[in-house]
Coordinates of C-alpha atoms in Angstrom, one line a residue:
X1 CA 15.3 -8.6 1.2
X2 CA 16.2 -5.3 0.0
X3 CA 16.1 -5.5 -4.0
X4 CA 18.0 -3.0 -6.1
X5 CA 19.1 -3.8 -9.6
X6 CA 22.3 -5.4 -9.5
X7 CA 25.9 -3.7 -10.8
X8 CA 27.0 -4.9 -14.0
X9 CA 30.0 -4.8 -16.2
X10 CA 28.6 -2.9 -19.4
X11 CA 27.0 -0.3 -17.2
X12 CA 27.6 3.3 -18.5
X13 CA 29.3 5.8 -15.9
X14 CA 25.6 7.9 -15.4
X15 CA 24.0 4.4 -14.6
X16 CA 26.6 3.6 -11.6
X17 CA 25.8 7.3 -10.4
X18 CA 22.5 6.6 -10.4
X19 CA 22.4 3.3 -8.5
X20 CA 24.9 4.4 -6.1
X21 CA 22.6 7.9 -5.5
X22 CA 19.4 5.5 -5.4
X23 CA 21.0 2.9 -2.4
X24 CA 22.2 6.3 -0.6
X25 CA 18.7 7.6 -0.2
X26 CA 17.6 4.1 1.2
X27 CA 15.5 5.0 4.6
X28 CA 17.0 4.0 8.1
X29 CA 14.5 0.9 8.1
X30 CA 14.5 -0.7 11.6
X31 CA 11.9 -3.0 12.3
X32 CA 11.1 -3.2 16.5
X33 CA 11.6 -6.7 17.8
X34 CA 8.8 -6.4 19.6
X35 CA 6.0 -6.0 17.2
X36 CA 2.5 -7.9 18.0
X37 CA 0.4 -9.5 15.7
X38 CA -3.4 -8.5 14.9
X39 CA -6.3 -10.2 16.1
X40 CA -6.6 -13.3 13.4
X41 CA -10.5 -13.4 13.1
X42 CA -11.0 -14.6 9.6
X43 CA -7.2 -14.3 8.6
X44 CA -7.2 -17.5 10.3
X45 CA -8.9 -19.6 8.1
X46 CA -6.5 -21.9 6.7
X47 CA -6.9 -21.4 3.4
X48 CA -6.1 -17.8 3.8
X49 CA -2.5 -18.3 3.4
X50 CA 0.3 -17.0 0.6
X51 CA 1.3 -20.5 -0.6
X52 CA -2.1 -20.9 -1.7
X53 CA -1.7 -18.3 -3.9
X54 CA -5.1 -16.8 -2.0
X55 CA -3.4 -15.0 0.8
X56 CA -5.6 -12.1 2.8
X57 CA -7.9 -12.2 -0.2
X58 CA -9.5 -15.8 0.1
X59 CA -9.2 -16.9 -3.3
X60 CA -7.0 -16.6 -6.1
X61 CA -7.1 -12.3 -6.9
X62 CA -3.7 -12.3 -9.0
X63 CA -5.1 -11.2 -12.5
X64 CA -6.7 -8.2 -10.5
X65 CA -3.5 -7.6 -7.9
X66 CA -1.1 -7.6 -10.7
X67 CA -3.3 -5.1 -12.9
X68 CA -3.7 -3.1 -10.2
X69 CA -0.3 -2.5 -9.3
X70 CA 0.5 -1.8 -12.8
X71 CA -1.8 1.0 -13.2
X72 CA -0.6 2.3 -9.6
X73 CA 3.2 2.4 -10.7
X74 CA 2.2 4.3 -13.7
X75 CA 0.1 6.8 -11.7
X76 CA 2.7 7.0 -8.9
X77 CA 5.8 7.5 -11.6
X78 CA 7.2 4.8 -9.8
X79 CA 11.3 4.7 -11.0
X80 CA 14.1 2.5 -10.5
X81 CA 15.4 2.6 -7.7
X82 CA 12.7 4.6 -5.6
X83 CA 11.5 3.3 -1.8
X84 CA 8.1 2.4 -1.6
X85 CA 6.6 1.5 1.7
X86 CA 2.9 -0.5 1.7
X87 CA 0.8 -0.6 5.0
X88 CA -0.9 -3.8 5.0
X89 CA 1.5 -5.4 2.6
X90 CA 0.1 -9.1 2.8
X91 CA 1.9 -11.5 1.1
X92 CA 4.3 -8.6 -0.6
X93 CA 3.0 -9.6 -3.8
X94 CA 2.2 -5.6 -4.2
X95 CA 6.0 -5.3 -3.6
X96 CA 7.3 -7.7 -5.5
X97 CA 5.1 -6.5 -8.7
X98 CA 6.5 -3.0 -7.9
X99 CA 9.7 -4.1 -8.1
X100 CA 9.5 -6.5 -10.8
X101 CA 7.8 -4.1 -13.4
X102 CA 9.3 -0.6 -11.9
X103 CA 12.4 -1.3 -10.2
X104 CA 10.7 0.1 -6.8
X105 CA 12.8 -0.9 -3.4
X106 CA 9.7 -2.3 -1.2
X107 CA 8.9 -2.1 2.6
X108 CA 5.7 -3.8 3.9
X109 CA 4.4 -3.5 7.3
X110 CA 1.7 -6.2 8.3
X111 CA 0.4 -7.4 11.5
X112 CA -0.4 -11.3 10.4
X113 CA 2.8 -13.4 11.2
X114 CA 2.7 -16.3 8.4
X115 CA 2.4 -13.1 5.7
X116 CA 5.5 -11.4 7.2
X117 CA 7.5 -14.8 7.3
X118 CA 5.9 -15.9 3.7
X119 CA 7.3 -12.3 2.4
X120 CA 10.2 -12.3 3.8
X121 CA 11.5 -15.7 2.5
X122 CA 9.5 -15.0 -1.0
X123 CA 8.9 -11.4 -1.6
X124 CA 11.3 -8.9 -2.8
X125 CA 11.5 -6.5 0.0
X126 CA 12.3 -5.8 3.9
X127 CA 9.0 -6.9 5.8
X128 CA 8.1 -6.0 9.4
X129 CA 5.4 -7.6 11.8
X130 CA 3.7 -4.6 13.5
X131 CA 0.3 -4.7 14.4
X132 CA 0.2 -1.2 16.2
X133 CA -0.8 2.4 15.1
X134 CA 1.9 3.7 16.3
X135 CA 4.4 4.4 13.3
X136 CA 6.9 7.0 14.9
X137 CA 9.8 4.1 14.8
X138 CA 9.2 4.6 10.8
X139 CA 11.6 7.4 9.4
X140 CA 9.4 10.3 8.2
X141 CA 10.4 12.2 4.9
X142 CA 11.9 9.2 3.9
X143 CA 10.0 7.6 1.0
X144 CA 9.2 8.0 -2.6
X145 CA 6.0 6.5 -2.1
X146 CA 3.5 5.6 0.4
X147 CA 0.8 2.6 -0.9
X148 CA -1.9 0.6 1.3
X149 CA -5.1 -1.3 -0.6
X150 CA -7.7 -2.6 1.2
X151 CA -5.6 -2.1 4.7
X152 CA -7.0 1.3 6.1
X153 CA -11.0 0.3 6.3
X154 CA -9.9 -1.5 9.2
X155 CA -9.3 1.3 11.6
X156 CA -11.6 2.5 13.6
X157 CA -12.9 5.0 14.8
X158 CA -12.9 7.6 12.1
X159 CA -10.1 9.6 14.2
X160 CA -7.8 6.8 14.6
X161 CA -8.3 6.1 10.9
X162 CA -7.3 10.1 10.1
X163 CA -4.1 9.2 13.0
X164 CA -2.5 6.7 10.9
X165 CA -3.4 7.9 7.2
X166 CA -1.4 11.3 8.4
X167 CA 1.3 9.0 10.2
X168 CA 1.6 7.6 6.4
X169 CA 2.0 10.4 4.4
X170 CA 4.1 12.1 7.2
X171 CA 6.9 9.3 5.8
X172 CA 6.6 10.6 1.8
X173 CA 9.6 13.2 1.0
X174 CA 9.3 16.2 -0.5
X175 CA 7.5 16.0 -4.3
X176 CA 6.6 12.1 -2.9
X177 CA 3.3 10.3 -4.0
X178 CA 1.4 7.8 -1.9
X179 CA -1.8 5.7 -2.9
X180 CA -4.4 4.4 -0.6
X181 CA -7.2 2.0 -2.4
X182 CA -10.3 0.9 -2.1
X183 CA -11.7 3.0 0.6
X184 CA -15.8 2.1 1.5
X185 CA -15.7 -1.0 0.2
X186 CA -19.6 -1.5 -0.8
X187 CA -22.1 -1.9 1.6
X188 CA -23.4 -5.3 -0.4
X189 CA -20.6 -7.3 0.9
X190 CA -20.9 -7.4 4.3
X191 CA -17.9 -6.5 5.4
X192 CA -17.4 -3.7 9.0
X193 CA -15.5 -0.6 7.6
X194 CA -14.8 2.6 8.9
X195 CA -16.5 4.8 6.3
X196 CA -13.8 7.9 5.2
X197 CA -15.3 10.1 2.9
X198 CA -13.1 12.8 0.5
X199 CA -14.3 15.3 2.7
X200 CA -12.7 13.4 5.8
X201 CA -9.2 13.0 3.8
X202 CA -9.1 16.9 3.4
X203 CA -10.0 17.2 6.6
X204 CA -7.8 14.9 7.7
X205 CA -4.5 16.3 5.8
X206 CA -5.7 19.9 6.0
X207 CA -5.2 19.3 10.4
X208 CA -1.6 17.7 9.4
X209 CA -0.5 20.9 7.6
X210 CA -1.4 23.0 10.3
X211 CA 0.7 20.9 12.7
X212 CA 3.5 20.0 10.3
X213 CA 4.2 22.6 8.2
X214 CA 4.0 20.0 5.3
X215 CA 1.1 20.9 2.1
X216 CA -0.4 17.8 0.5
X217 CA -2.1 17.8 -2.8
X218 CA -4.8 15.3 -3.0
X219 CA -6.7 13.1 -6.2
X220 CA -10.0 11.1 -5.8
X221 CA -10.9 8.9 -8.4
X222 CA -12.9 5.5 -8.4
X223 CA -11.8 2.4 -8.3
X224 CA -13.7 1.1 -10.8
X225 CA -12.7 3.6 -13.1
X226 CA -9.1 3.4 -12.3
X227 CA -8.9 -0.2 -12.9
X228 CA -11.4 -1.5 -15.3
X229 CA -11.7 -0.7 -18.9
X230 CA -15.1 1.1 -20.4
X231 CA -14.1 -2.1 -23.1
X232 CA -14.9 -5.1 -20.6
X233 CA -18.1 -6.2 -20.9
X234 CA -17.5 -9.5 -18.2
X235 CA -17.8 -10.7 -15.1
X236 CA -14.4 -12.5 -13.2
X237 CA -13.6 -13.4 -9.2
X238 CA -12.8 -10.3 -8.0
X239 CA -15.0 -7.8 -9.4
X240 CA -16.1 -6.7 -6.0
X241 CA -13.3 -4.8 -5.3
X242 CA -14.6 -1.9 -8.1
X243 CA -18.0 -1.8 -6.9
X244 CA -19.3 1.8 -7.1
X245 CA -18.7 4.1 -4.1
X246 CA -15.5 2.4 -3.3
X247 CA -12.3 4.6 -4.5
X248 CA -9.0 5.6 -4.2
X249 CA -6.9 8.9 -2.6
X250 CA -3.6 10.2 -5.1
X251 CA -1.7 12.2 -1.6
X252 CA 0.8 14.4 -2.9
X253 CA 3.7 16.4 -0.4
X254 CA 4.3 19.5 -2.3
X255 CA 5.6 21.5 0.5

């Protein structure tokens, strides 16, 4: 469901201009009918599921997801009416968070069917099931924004992890920002990653600009001091996803 805010009676002449100019720039959004799912592994564990309220996460995250969005809007300058699209988008509770605090227009790809039928019935936004790297059939230059958390450790090896991070910023339009969170999750939890260090992103996006033609301005900052407050002196579920080391990429298109 694509959201935008709705016409209304008492709205001024500018404010029609400016929703009609917002649903013209919508991208050409055309999800192949023949994408696959992932590999389940521990996604299919039944109490990894949106209705529960735990989704991808395993257990009930929303005081952190909602914060987190929140601060990520801010960053991003997130406006009415812009398109965001999220890789690995879950649930769509990123999405709908987006749209219900900014007024972004959401589009989440994910590769775990009961998410993409969960968001599409629930979340505000146009969800496609593609499990592939392969993001060509995605309009490039066509976004405002460009978001994945948690979603990009999964690919491996380091090359085919640099393949779809320049796929994804390939799709932000001129002056667009994109996001990508907690990168190297901590080694304490156990968890396979592909390690991506800030020297791998420049890397990474200075090989796209050769190619392309495109210049990309990039922020590093971590997680844990882009999300928690020096104030919070406590412990709650969730606090695993600031551990040190793990951070997050600002991506700016300025050419």
């Amino acid at each position: 469901r694509t959201l935008l805010p709705g016409p209304r009676a008492d709205l001024s002449g500018a404010a029609e201009a400016q929703l009609a100019e917002a649903a013209s720039r919508l991208p050409s959004w055309q999800c192949p009918s023949n994408g696959s799912s992932l590999p389940l592994g521990k996604y299919a564990e039944r109490f990894r599921n949106c209705r529960s309220g735990y989704g991808t996460w395993g257990k009930d995250l929303s005081q952190h997801l909602r914060c987190i969005a929140t601060v990520v809007g801010e960053a991003l300058h997130i406006a009415p009416g812009s398109t965001v699209l999220d890789w690995g988008s879950g649930c769509g509770w990123t999405l709908s968070y987006l749209n219900l605090l900014f007024g972004a227009v959401g589009y989440g790809i994910d590769g775990t069917p009961g998410m993409i039928q969960w968001a599409s019935q629930h979340s505000a936004g146009e969800f496609c099931l593609w499990s592939s790297v392969d993001l060509t059939w995605v309009p490039d230059g066509a976004f405002d924004h460009v978001i994945a958390y948690w979603a990009l450790y999964h690919v491996h090896p380091a090359g085919r992890h640099c393949s779809v991070a320049r796929q994804l910023v390939s799709k932000l339009r001129l002056g667009g920002r994109a996001w990508f969170g907690g990168n190297n999750p901590s080694d304490s939890l156990g968890i396979l990653f592909q390690p991506f260090f800030k020297e791998d992103w420049l890397k990474c996006l200075q090989g796209l600009s050769s190619r392309s033609g495109f210049a990309f301005e990039a922020e590093f900052v971590d997680d844990n001091v882009l999300f928690r407050s020096d104030v919070f002196d406590g412990n709650t579920e969730g606090d695993y996803l600031y551990l040190s080391g793990t951070y997050s990429v600002f991506v700016t298109r300025v050419q």
